[in-house]
């Protein structure tokens, strides 16, 4: 590729670092216009210098565009096609926040592989996924795209997802580097401010997982880090990704228009300033703007470092194109194969399996669920007949192919009315149970969909309260893009399934769960607060010097008007089985790093339902050189149990389970005591060593 690089003119090089949407070509073609494209300040002819394309309408459109491009481009280096395949290409599986609730890393990886096969057949080379932003604020609309509040879960799912894509030959671009999930007050695009200790211990884990899983690209975040936008932040892009972590070939792309937004941040004075700061920070590709192409030539004369940075960036892009096999096959994409894949049993089944495992049963009073098929039910609410079940970020998914709940449920009475007045009460009185479906609409979450009020809508609360008065068992199926505040209605419903959005096979999954042909096994990947004022609320918080002990001391960390506890904590989720955690054991409670202990727990499925249980191992570092969380998830296993089956599950401790970044950002383990916790059982273990001894 070095030879190819040498042959390129400066303009051709800069073109390789520029990405635009395909409609610029198409609009021009349709209108038969030539000359300046106003928005971008480049000429039609200059489009044939571009290096990559954002989004495409399918294999046919891709081939036409590639063909047009190659005929007109002087360098003849094929375009790379990138797009947002976030939770499936055509076959849509659950949104990432729901996926994380499955705690099933293997299944998520298989779904990512399915997405990759379809995306490749669709004509894409790169997907802008996984989104590995750690999230602790459900007001932020983009929590739906994340794997939730836990760094280790985020790491595990980011890694599995990236691996899945890469194994099928789809390049993964992890985003948004870094700490975008910390947007203040949950308002999208808002300020982010965090310490390096926080960044390294918690916020970087997801991106690290994706890169370990094979992501070849990284997208920058819209926010600042240490008061400098991530897109021009050399510490983030070059020092951390390329030098510290050693991913020197990773191609770094700006998020949409983010390079020019540095002007709005007040840190660059014009496009040229932004372009210079971007390229010197280590930013390779500019998305949806053309500052590199228009301004860097003039800047080079003043600063020799710029041409070196351009060459390095272009080389990285060319190598990526080589990895994507573009020089052998620029026209990948296959309509026929795509149709076969979408309709294949394998793909439909994968999305169904993950949908089943992503649902979290939050309440099941008197074991009303699973429902007996002979019980007469009413199916009510705006999701009763809706096929708009795919969720945000499912561009290529087809709702017309998605079955609604009423395609599965046999009901005595059906209505998609959103208001009590819409229902025929005489008919409802004759039934034995109500299945009510409601929550947020798909458009209420995703990018730029932040909310200050995440209570269940007032009209929906009113509806629940009125239906409750009918005295029939009330089963709520709750759709949403974020944890909602359910405090007002939790007492009114007998059973509650939190589903978020489950994708193409939502309805069958929900039907099978309600009637018990499958057993719920999802656990919350994000805390459900009791009220908005508690946010940010997450289980793995630090300790406070004045903990609330409920001993009457007013000078303790608490609210006057609210509990500290959430409504439902991270990790919560019921099953039709009942799992009894019997015996927590360790082979040695005092150990060295050369001989890490194994922890064992015996679990009994004391029920007549076969089911899966997520067994989670938490650790608390009792005393360390910096304050450490009250507990942290370090390992988990999803285990199948037959009815009545008893199993012993073991966890071999790893260095990473005990290590953290200290104040000097050294990743190390400190000798001393740790508390190991599995469900409500705990035991103390001790790493032998001198006080203050660090193990790097
Ligand atoms: C989003 C990214 C996305 C990009 C391209 C941006 O607005 O923040 O997540 O990948 O658009 O569609």
XYZ file of C-alpha atoms and ligand atoms in Angstrom:
708
model
C 0.000 0.000 0.000
C 3.011 2.251 0.530
C 3.618 2.152 -3.241
C 0.047 3.133 -3.942
C 0.309 5.964 -1.430
C 3.343 7.341 -3.241
C 1.433 7.531 -6.499
C -1.357 9.664 -5.086
C -1.573 13.423 -5.496
C -2.205 15.446 -2.359
C -5.804 15.970 -3.382
C -6.302 12.256 -3.928
C -4.847 11.607 -0.497
C -7.168 14.094 1.159
C -10.115 12.586 -0.693
C -9.361 9.213 0.905
C -9.858 10.930 4.261
C -13.316 12.254 3.347
C -16.693 10.544 3.739
C -20.075 11.745 2.458
C -23.568 10.317 2.043
C -24.451 8.841 -1.387
C -27.254 11.287 -2.121
C -24.775 13.942 -3.143
C -23.969 11.831 -6.164
C -27.554 10.840 -6.818
C -29.121 14.275 -6.484
C -26.570 15.611 -8.856
C -27.285 12.866 -11.316
C -31.034 13.305 -11.115
C -30.930 17.053 -11.491
C -28.145 16.851 -14.070
C -26.488 19.734 -12.289
C -22.834 20.475 -12.200
C -20.842 22.965 -10.235
C -20.702 23.745 -6.544
C -22.613 21.666 -4.066
C -23.492 24.462 -1.734
C -23.654 22.679 1.587
C -20.265 21.103 1.242
C -18.434 23.703 -0.750
C -17.016 21.175 -3.139
C -17.589 20.644 -6.851
C -19.382 17.693 -8.369
C -16.099 16.616 -9.965
C -14.475 16.593 -6.518
C -16.904 13.908 -5.353
C -14.745 11.527 -7.370
C -11.920 12.044 -4.907
C -13.928 10.721 -1.932
C -12.679 7.720 0.002
C -15.849 6.367 1.559
C -19.635 6.563 1.648
C -21.997 6.834 4.620
C -25.060 4.605 4.172
C -26.401 2.984 1.040
C -29.815 1.788 -0.171
C -28.820 -1.769 -1.082
C -26.581 -3.794 -3.388
C -27.956 -2.298 -6.611
C -27.437 1.306 -5.506
C -24.001 0.433 -4.197
C -22.917 -1.138 -7.480
C -24.175 1.786 -9.542
C -22.376 4.250 -7.330
C -19.133 2.273 -7.232
C -19.276 1.939 -10.995
C -19.906 5.652 -11.542
C -17.144 6.475 -9.097
C -14.533 4.207 -10.623
C -15.296 5.471 -14.107
C -14.723 9.051 -13.015
C -12.043 8.689 -10.363
C -8.444 9.190 -11.443
C -6.899 7.124 -8.642
C -9.379 4.260 -9.241
C -9.253 3.329 -5.552
C -12.694 1.887 -4.792
C -15.025 3.514 -2.306
C -15.512 1.897 1.089
C -19.182 1.675 2.137
C -20.041 2.219 5.773
C -23.381 2.270 7.595
C -25.182 1.920 10.907
C -26.090 -1.723 11.343
C -26.799 -1.483 15.050
C -29.009 -4.449 15.937
C -29.403 -6.251 12.673
C -29.411 -5.268 9.025
C -32.704 -6.612 7.604
C -33.451 -9.183 10.292
C -33.627 -7.022 13.396
C -32.769 -8.402 16.826
C -33.224 -6.677 20.188
C -31.803 -3.199 20.783
C -28.388 -3.343 22.490
C -29.755 -2.383 25.930
C -32.127 -5.356 25.712
C -29.346 -7.620 24.386
C -27.283 -6.818 27.458
C -30.179 -8.000 29.644
C -29.784 -11.447 28.082
C -26.357 -11.824 29.710
C -25.825 -14.294 26.861
C -22.582 -13.285 25.209
C -22.461 -16.242 22.788
C -25.979 -15.599 21.507
C -25.248 -11.910 21.017
C -22.165 -12.837 19.044
C -24.194 -15.186 16.843
C -26.682 -12.388 16.195
C -23.837 -10.033 15.273
C -22.610 -12.650 12.804
C -26.073 -12.800 11.305
C -26.133 -8.996 10.998
C -22.737 -9.105 9.320
C -23.824 -11.691 6.740
C -26.836 -9.598 5.816
C -24.907 -6.315 5.853
C -22.272 -7.752 3.525
C -24.956 -9.012 1.156
C -26.527 -5.544 1.398
C -23.271 -4.046 0.091
C -21.717 -2.665 3.265
C -18.055 -3.041 4.218
C -18.153 -1.395 7.661
C -20.717 -1.066 10.433
C -20.693 1.745 12.974
C -21.161 -0.652 15.858
C -20.818 -1.551 18.677
C -21.687 1.548 20.648
C -19.614 0.986 23.747
C -20.504 4.122 25.696
C -21.056 3.338 29.374
C -24.396 4.792 30.519
C -25.721 5.762 33.904
C -28.406 8.260 32.982
C -31.650 6.955 31.468
C -32.675 10.462 30.436
C -30.114 10.158 27.651
C -31.946 8.821 24.582
C -28.945 6.826 23.452
C -28.908 4.419 26.397
C -30.935 2.180 24.067
C -27.831 1.762 21.890
C -25.622 0.805 24.816
C -24.958 -2.297 26.897
C -25.911 -0.538 30.116
C -24.200 0.643 33.270
C -21.640 -2.031 34.006
C -18.084 -1.759 32.628
C -17.497 -5.508 32.534
C -20.813 -6.262 30.822
C -20.059 -3.466 28.366
C -16.603 -4.932 27.770
C -17.971 -8.454 27.254
C -20.770 -7.519 24.846
C -18.640 -5.020 22.917
C -16.001 -7.681 22.429
C -18.467 -10.394 21.404
C -20.258 -8.089 18.979
C -17.078 -6.847 17.322
C -15.824 -10.422 17.067
C -19.074 -11.543 15.481
C -18.888 -8.860 12.769
C -15.212 -9.367 12.086
C -15.497 -13.158 11.851
C -17.964 -12.712 8.992
C -15.757 -10.158 7.250
C -17.677 -7.017 8.193
C -15.410 -4.334 9.595
C -16.495 -3.041 12.989
C -16.175 0.611 13.990
C -16.553 1.043 17.753
C -18.046 4.325 18.941
C -18.153 6.994 20.389
C -14.675 7.563 21.739
C -14.803 8.537 24.536
C -17.292 8.765 27.398
C -20.157 10.162 25.287
C -22.531 8.363 27.680
C -21.655 10.832 30.395
C -23.391 13.785 28.661
C -24.375 16.031 31.553
C -27.956 15.705 32.811
C -28.620 13.137 30.092
C -28.951 15.855 27.444
C -27.497 14.704 24.152
C -24.393 16.485 22.845
C -23.888 18.120 26.252
C -20.656 18.604 28.191
C -18.754 15.616 29.543
C -16.334 16.065 32.414
C -14.578 13.190 34.140
C -11.243 12.341 35.699
C -8.687 10.104 34.003
C -9.077 7.597 36.859
C -12.797 7.368 36.095
C -12.126 7.181 32.350
C -9.635 4.342 32.642
C -11.415 2.316 35.309
C -14.943 2.495 33.935
C -15.588 4.453 30.759
C -12.916 2.924 28.510
C -13.756 -0.737 29.167
C -16.334 -1.078 26.396
C -14.137 0.405 23.673
C -11.266 -1.756 24.849
C -13.485 -4.820 24.588
C -14.476 -3.964 21.016
C -10.867 -3.397 19.969
C -9.826 -6.677 21.575
C -12.722 -8.273 19.700
C -11.249 -6.992 16.445
C -12.814 -3.579 15.683
C -10.574 -1.981 13.074
C -12.097 1.477 13.348
C -12.976 3.937 16.100
C -15.482 6.776 15.847
C -14.910 9.898 17.914
C -17.534 11.276 20.300
C -19.285 14.633 19.942
C -18.273 15.644 23.469
C -15.171 17.122 25.020
C -12.663 15.309 27.180
C -10.671 17.565 29.490
C -12.274 20.547 27.768
C -11.163 19.584 24.260
C -13.579 17.949 21.764
C -12.771 14.254 21.377
C -12.500 14.671 17.603
C -9.366 16.805 17.909
C -8.145 15.377 21.198
C -4.663 13.962 20.641
C -4.544 12.443 24.104
C -7.580 10.275 23.316
C -6.884 9.460 19.680
C -3.132 9.100 19.519
C -1.879 8.647 23.058
C -4.524 6.213 24.259
C -5.627 4.287 21.153
C -2.442 4.179 19.118
C 0.372 4.496 21.655
C -0.945 3.241 24.972
C -3.095 0.428 23.572
C -0.985 -0.158 20.473
C -3.744 -0.067 17.836
C -1.601 1.936 15.457
C -3.505 0.743 12.394
C -6.965 1.567 13.768
C -8.713 4.011 11.439
C -10.275 6.834 13.406
C -13.318 8.571 11.940
C -15.084 11.693 13.179
C -18.743 11.392 14.080
C -21.180 13.182 11.784
C -19.900 16.719 11.170
C -18.020 16.552 14.484
C -14.821 18.028 13.072
C -16.523 21.266 12.081
C -18.516 21.316 15.321
C -15.244 22.091 17.077
C -15.926 25.670 15.876
C -19.165 25.698 17.874
C -17.250 24.334 20.893
C -15.138 27.478 20.588
C -11.794 25.741 20.133
C -11.175 26.199 16.395
C -11.613 29.445 14.539
C -12.412 28.183 11.043
C -12.512 25.058 8.864
C -8.782 25.147 8.255
C -8.006 25.396 11.955
C -10.360 22.442 12.602
C -8.746 20.388 9.833
C -5.215 21.044 11.092
C -6.133 20.221 14.676
C -7.963 17.087 13.541
C -5.181 15.629 11.438
C -2.527 16.434 14.040
C -4.617 14.827 16.767
C -4.736 11.576 14.791
C -8.171 11.849 13.176
C -8.084 9.940 9.877
C -11.493 10.319 8.239
C -13.794 13.296 8.344
C -17.484 12.362 8.176
C -20.062 14.585 6.452
C -17.789 17.575 5.910
C -14.921 18.435 3.606
C -12.479 20.587 5.545
C -9.473 18.312 4.932
C -10.061 18.337 1.184
C -10.536 22.079 0.975
C -8.051 23.475 3.461
C -5.139 21.211 4.293
C -3.178 21.911 1.118
C -2.743 25.526 2.124
C -1.903 24.562 5.711
C 0.889 22.157 4.773
C 3.299 24.886 3.792
C 3.244 26.275 7.304
C 3.642 23.043 9.221
C 5.641 20.038 8.029
C 3.992 17.726 10.561
C 0.765 17.935 8.561
C 1.927 16.083 5.445
C 3.422 13.360 7.617
C 0.119 12.998 9.471
C -1.809 12.918 6.175
C 0.414 10.164 4.790
C 0.018 8.095 7.928
C -3.744 8.527 7.873
C -4.053 7.646 4.176
C -1.874 4.585 4.630
C -4.159 3.403 7.411
C -7.207 3.923 5.169
C -5.608 2.081 2.236
C -4.667 -0.838 4.475
C -8.261 -0.949 5.702
C -9.479 -1.035 2.104
C -7.115 -3.898 1.475
C -8.490 -5.756 4.513
C -11.997 -5.175 3.168
C -10.833 -6.875 -0.039
C -11.836 -3.811 -2.072
C -8.981 -4.098 -4.519
C -10.190 -7.562 -5.560
C -13.906 -7.081 -5.212
C -15.204 -3.530 -5.226
C -18.755 -4.584 -6.089
C -19.662 -6.872 -3.180
C -23.360 -7.166 -2.329
C -25.903 -9.697 -3.509
C -29.683 -9.188 -3.622
C -30.463 -12.864 -4.062
C -28.257 -13.955 -1.178
C -29.758 -11.212 0.988
C -33.299 -12.470 0.345
C -32.227 -16.027 1.158
C -30.576 -14.922 4.383
C -33.516 -12.870 5.621
C -35.959 -15.665 4.998
C -33.711 -18.360 6.371
C -34.916 -20.238 9.436
C -31.498 -19.748 10.987
C -31.688 -15.947 10.941
C -35.280 -15.765 12.101
C -34.509 -18.194 14.890
C -31.422 -16.286 16.042
C -33.354 -13.059 16.380
C -36.188 -14.926 18.152
C -33.839 -16.639 20.620
C -32.199 -13.391 21.589
C -35.575 -11.659 21.898
C -36.692 -14.349 24.361
C -33.543 -14.044 26.454
C -33.573 -10.228 26.494
C -36.953 -9.832 28.199
C -36.890 -9.118 31.928
C -39.747 -10.261 34.154
C -39.927 -7.541 36.811
C -42.990 -8.682 38.703
C -45.082 -11.849 38.925
C -47.492 -11.557 41.839
C -48.940 -14.881 43.001
C -47.181 -16.529 40.072
C -49.909 -15.382 37.740
C -47.518 -16.104 34.897
C -47.130 -18.225 32.914
C -50.736 -17.918 31.881
C -52.833 -20.965 31.298
C -54.005 -21.097 27.659
C -57.601 -21.666 28.815
C -57.771 -18.311 30.559
C -59.816 -15.788 28.590
C -57.765 -12.666 27.987
C -58.156 -9.147 26.677
C -55.227 -7.700 24.758
C -55.174 -3.923 25.115
C -53.011 -0.874 24.476
C -51.178 0.731 21.613
C -48.795 -2.179 21.060
C -51.601 -4.758 20.833
C -51.827 -4.491 17.064
C -48.657 -2.568 16.211
C -45.859 -3.847 14.021
C -43.678 -0.849 14.861
C -41.610 -3.045 17.153
C -38.112 -2.801 15.734
C -36.867 0.116 17.845
C -34.536 2.996 17.024
C -31.609 2.439 14.661
C -33.158 -0.179 12.442
C -32.775 1.664 9.135
C -32.944 -1.331 6.906
C -35.506 -3.325 8.917
C -38.970 -3.708 7.440
C -41.911 -3.188 9.825
C -44.360 -4.444 7.198
C -42.742 -7.872 7.609
C -42.968 -7.710 11.409
C -45.829 -9.556 13.071
C -47.885 -7.807 15.738
C -48.874 -9.306 19.094
C -52.447 -9.913 17.945
C -51.091 -12.176 15.197
C -50.194 -14.629 17.975
C -52.510 -14.058 20.930
C -55.966 -15.610 20.775
C -58.061 -13.167 22.703
C -61.635 -12.644 23.805
C -61.302 -8.923 23.345
C -58.782 -6.846 21.416
C -58.305 -3.090 21.305
C -55.353 -0.844 20.564
C -57.056 2.078 22.306
C -54.751 4.221 24.391
C -57.512 5.617 26.555
C -59.941 4.012 28.982
C -62.863 5.470 26.992
C -61.748 3.420 23.989
C -62.643 0.131 25.659
C -65.855 -1.848 25.762
C -66.070 -2.476 29.494
C -68.928 -4.924 29.221
C -66.694 -7.178 27.149
C -63.721 -6.731 29.436
C -65.804 -7.722 32.441
C -66.309 -11.143 30.875
C -62.622 -11.916 30.570
C -60.256 -13.389 33.199
C -57.013 -11.460 32.683
C -55.878 -8.277 30.964
C -52.684 -8.072 28.954
C -51.907 -4.392 28.578
C -49.222 -3.208 26.159
C -47.837 0.305 26.326
C -44.752 2.446 26.967
C -42.648 4.667 24.798
C -42.855 4.925 21.055
C -39.776 3.924 19.086
C -39.119 7.541 18.143
C -38.794 8.560 21.802
C -35.318 7.098 22.144
C -32.107 7.127 20.156
C -29.922 10.038 19.092
C -31.146 13.514 20.098
C -34.038 11.929 22.034
C -33.189 12.987 25.576
C -35.984 13.491 28.089
C -36.177 15.394 31.361
C -39.201 13.376 32.440
C -38.908 9.614 32.129
C -41.959 8.736 34.180
C -44.435 6.509 32.461
C -46.746 8.918 30.597
C -49.482 10.366 32.793
C -52.232 9.115 30.448
C -50.779 5.584 30.688
C -50.576 5.747 34.488
C -54.239 6.821 34.557
C -55.198 3.980 32.244
C -53.448 1.399 34.435
C -55.137 2.739 37.558
C -58.571 2.566 35.945
C -58.074 -0.915 34.563
C -56.849 -2.046 37.970
C -60.236 -1.113 39.383
C -61.882 -3.767 37.219
C -60.361 -6.300 39.606
C -58.881 -8.537 36.903
C -55.269 -9.709 36.932
C -53.312 -7.089 35.026
C -50.235 -8.086 33.025
C -48.183 -5.222 31.654
C -45.927 -5.585 28.616
C -43.754 -2.483 28.690
C -41.973 -1.190 25.581
C -39.365 1.551 25.867
C -35.947 2.735 24.863
C -34.735 3.344 28.393
C -35.505 2.416 32.002
C -38.721 4.281 32.807
C -39.870 5.406 36.238
C -42.556 2.921 37.248
C -42.931 3.785 40.920
C -46.492 5.041 40.536
C -47.869 1.927 38.888
C -45.786 -0.932 40.194
C -48.365 -1.813 42.866
C -51.204 -1.738 40.347
C -49.932 -4.405 38.004
C -49.802 -8.097 38.833
C -47.120 -8.953 36.343
C -44.669 -6.860 34.377
C -42.469 -7.747 31.433
C -39.910 -5.120 30.472
C -39.136 -5.707 26.805
C -37.466 -2.482 25.525
C -37.609 -3.246 21.755
C -37.021 -6.795 20.624
C -36.884 -6.593 16.834
C -38.372 -8.694 14.031
C -39.548 -11.561 16.248
C -40.796 -9.558 19.230
C -44.363 -10.800 19.183
C -43.648 -14.505 19.057
C -41.087 -14.117 21.848
C -43.541 -12.240 24.074
C -46.339 -14.715 23.345
C -44.147 -17.700 24.209
C -42.977 -16.046 27.434
C -46.496 -15.161 28.582
C -47.709 -18.737 28.075
C -44.538 -20.322 29.395
C -43.335 -22.336 26.429
C -40.134 -20.457 27.208
C -38.957 -19.270 30.608
C -37.811 -15.651 31.192
C -34.096 -15.376 31.946
C -33.187 -11.699 31.349
C -31.666 -9.517 34.076
C -31.527 -5.734 34.066
C -28.376 -4.262 32.546
C -29.376 -0.855 33.851
C -30.896 0.272 37.119
C -34.538 1.406 37.192
C -34.643 4.440 39.508
C -37.591 5.240 41.746
C -37.590 8.876 40.659
C -35.798 11.167 38.233
C -34.116 13.049 41.083
C -32.018 9.963 41.975
C -30.286 9.966 38.582
C -27.468 9.107 38.034
C -28.152 5.933 39.948
C -26.051 2.808 39.394
C -25.173 -0.203 41.477
C -21.376 0.034 41.283
C -21.034 3.420 42.941
C -18.275 4.491 45.283
C -18.602 4.491 49.017
C -19.390 7.691 50.887
C -17.868 8.939 54.121
C -21.348 9.327 55.539
C -23.346 6.312 54.408
C -27.054 6.167 55.188
C -27.487 3.537 57.890
C -31.087 4.292 58.793
C -30.008 5.039 62.385
C -31.591 8.457 62.649
C -28.392 10.367 61.854
C -29.537 13.288 59.688
C -25.971 13.974 58.476
C -25.840 10.931 56.236
C -26.019 10.583 52.483
C -29.736 10.484 51.726
C -32.745 12.399 50.381
C -35.422 13.952 52.541
C -38.104 12.878 50.094
C -36.885 9.687 48.461
C -35.165 6.425 49.286
C -31.593 5.818 48.134
C -32.496 2.455 46.624
C -33.711 2.019 43.061
C -37.067 0.487 42.183
C -35.249 -2.363 40.421
C -31.473 -2.744 40.683
C -28.976 -3.803 38.051
C -29.062 -7.587 37.740
C -32.701 -7.964 38.783
C -34.995 -10.297 36.870
C -37.462 -13.064 37.777
C -37.942 -16.509 36.323
C -40.712 -19.117 36.380
C -38.132 -21.348 38.022
C -37.029 -20.706 41.534
C -33.287 -20.860 42.037
C -31.897 -21.454 45.489
C -28.274 -20.442 46.073
C -27.053 -22.928 48.638
C -23.406 -22.949 49.357
C -20.617 -20.489 48.522
C -17.147 -22.026 48.836
C -13.568 -21.136 48.075
C -10.570 -23.451 47.734
C -8.234 -21.049 49.554
C -9.204 -17.816 51.200
C -5.617 -16.581 51.468
C -3.693 -16.609 48.194
C -0.986 -15.148 45.972
C -1.396 -13.939 42.379
C 0.383 -17.089 41.180
C -2.328 -19.231 42.718
C -5.618 -17.443 42.372
C -8.539 -19.140 44.110
C -11.599 -20.795 42.603
C -15.006 -19.859 43.924
C -17.867 -22.337 43.801
C -21.565 -21.978 44.359
C -24.250 -24.662 44.398
C -27.602 -23.740 42.913
C -30.821 -25.727 42.965
C -33.724 -25.192 40.585
C -36.457 -25.818 43.107
C -39.332 -25.766 40.629
C -41.062 -27.720 37.923
C -39.835 -25.346 35.196
C -36.597 -25.850 33.322
C -34.855 -22.504 33.038
C -31.700 -20.471 32.720
C -30.077 -18.551 35.533
C -27.477 -15.794 35.261
C -24.941 -16.424 38.009
C -23.002 -13.252 38.802
C -19.789 -12.889 40.738
C -19.200 -9.494 42.362
C -16.075 -8.268 44.124
C -15.410 -5.444 46.530
C -11.854 -4.303 47.160
C -12.146 -3.561 50.876
C -9.255 -1.113 51.260
C -7.231 0.307 48.403
C -5.090 3.337 47.606
C -8.149 4.988 46.031
C -11.811 4.592 46.850
C -13.281 1.564 45.103
C -16.957 0.732 44.369
C -19.262 -1.036 46.826
C -19.271 -3.957 44.420
C -18.366 -4.700 40.822
C -19.421 -7.469 38.458
C -16.320 -9.452 37.567
C -17.592 -12.671 36.024
C -20.938 -14.162 35.054
C -22.286 -17.368 33.566
C -25.675 -18.122 32.098
C -26.498 -21.683 33.085
C -29.361 -24.013 32.061
C -31.128 -26.069 34.719
C -33.663 -28.841 34.360
C -36.606 -28.831 36.765
C -35.292 -29.880 40.172
C -31.682 -29.903 39.006
C -28.801 -28.932 41.293
C -25.479 -27.718 39.867
C -22.169 -26.479 41.113
C -20.880 -23.436 39.244
C -17.268 -22.383 39.560
C -15.375 -19.192 38.849
C -11.602 -19.132 38.656
C -10.493 -15.664 39.746
C -8.384 -13.693 37.278
C -5.884 -10.887 37.696
C -8.336 -8.482 36.021
C -10.971 -9.280 38.653
C -8.805 -7.652 41.303
C -6.941 -4.991 39.308
C -7.705 -1.307 38.786
C -6.039 1.903 37.617
C -4.555 3.820 40.525
C -4.054 7.584 40.722
C -0.963 7.382 38.507
C -3.020 5.382 35.994
C -1.009 2.252 36.695
C -3.088 -0.890 36.235
C -2.322 -3.016 39.265
C -3.550 -5.196 42.077
C -3.016 -4.186 45.689
C -2.538 -6.745 48.433
C -5.233 -7.017 51.065
C -8.819 -8.113 51.600
C -11.567 -8.540 49.043
C -15.196 -9.453 49.516
C -16.604 -11.977 47.044
C -20.362 -11.912 46.526
C -22.716 -14.253 44.669
C -26.422 -13.421 45.051
C -26.930 -12.828 48.794
C -23.901 -14.895 49.824
C -20.467 -13.449 50.495
C -17.057 -14.422 51.799
C -13.804 -12.651 52.528
C -10.571 -13.468 50.697
C -7.057 -12.098 51.185
C -4.294 -11.484 48.676
C -1.076 -12.071 50.601
C 1.561 -9.376 50.511
C 2.941 -6.409 52.369
C 0.669 -3.523 53.086
C 0.705 -1.111 50.113
C 2.362 -3.690 47.881
C 1.283 -3.328 44.242
C 1.256 -6.169 41.710
C 1.554 -4.851 38.187
C -24.278 9.249 15.248
C -23.422 8.017 15.048
C -23.689 7.419 13.683
C -23.448 8.478 12.634
C -23.624 7.974 11.214
C -24.193 10.204 14.081
O -25.115 11.225 14.189
O -23.880 9.900 16.440
O -23.677 7.092 16.061
O -22.876 6.295 13.492
O -24.352 9.541 12.845
O -24.927 7.666 10.931
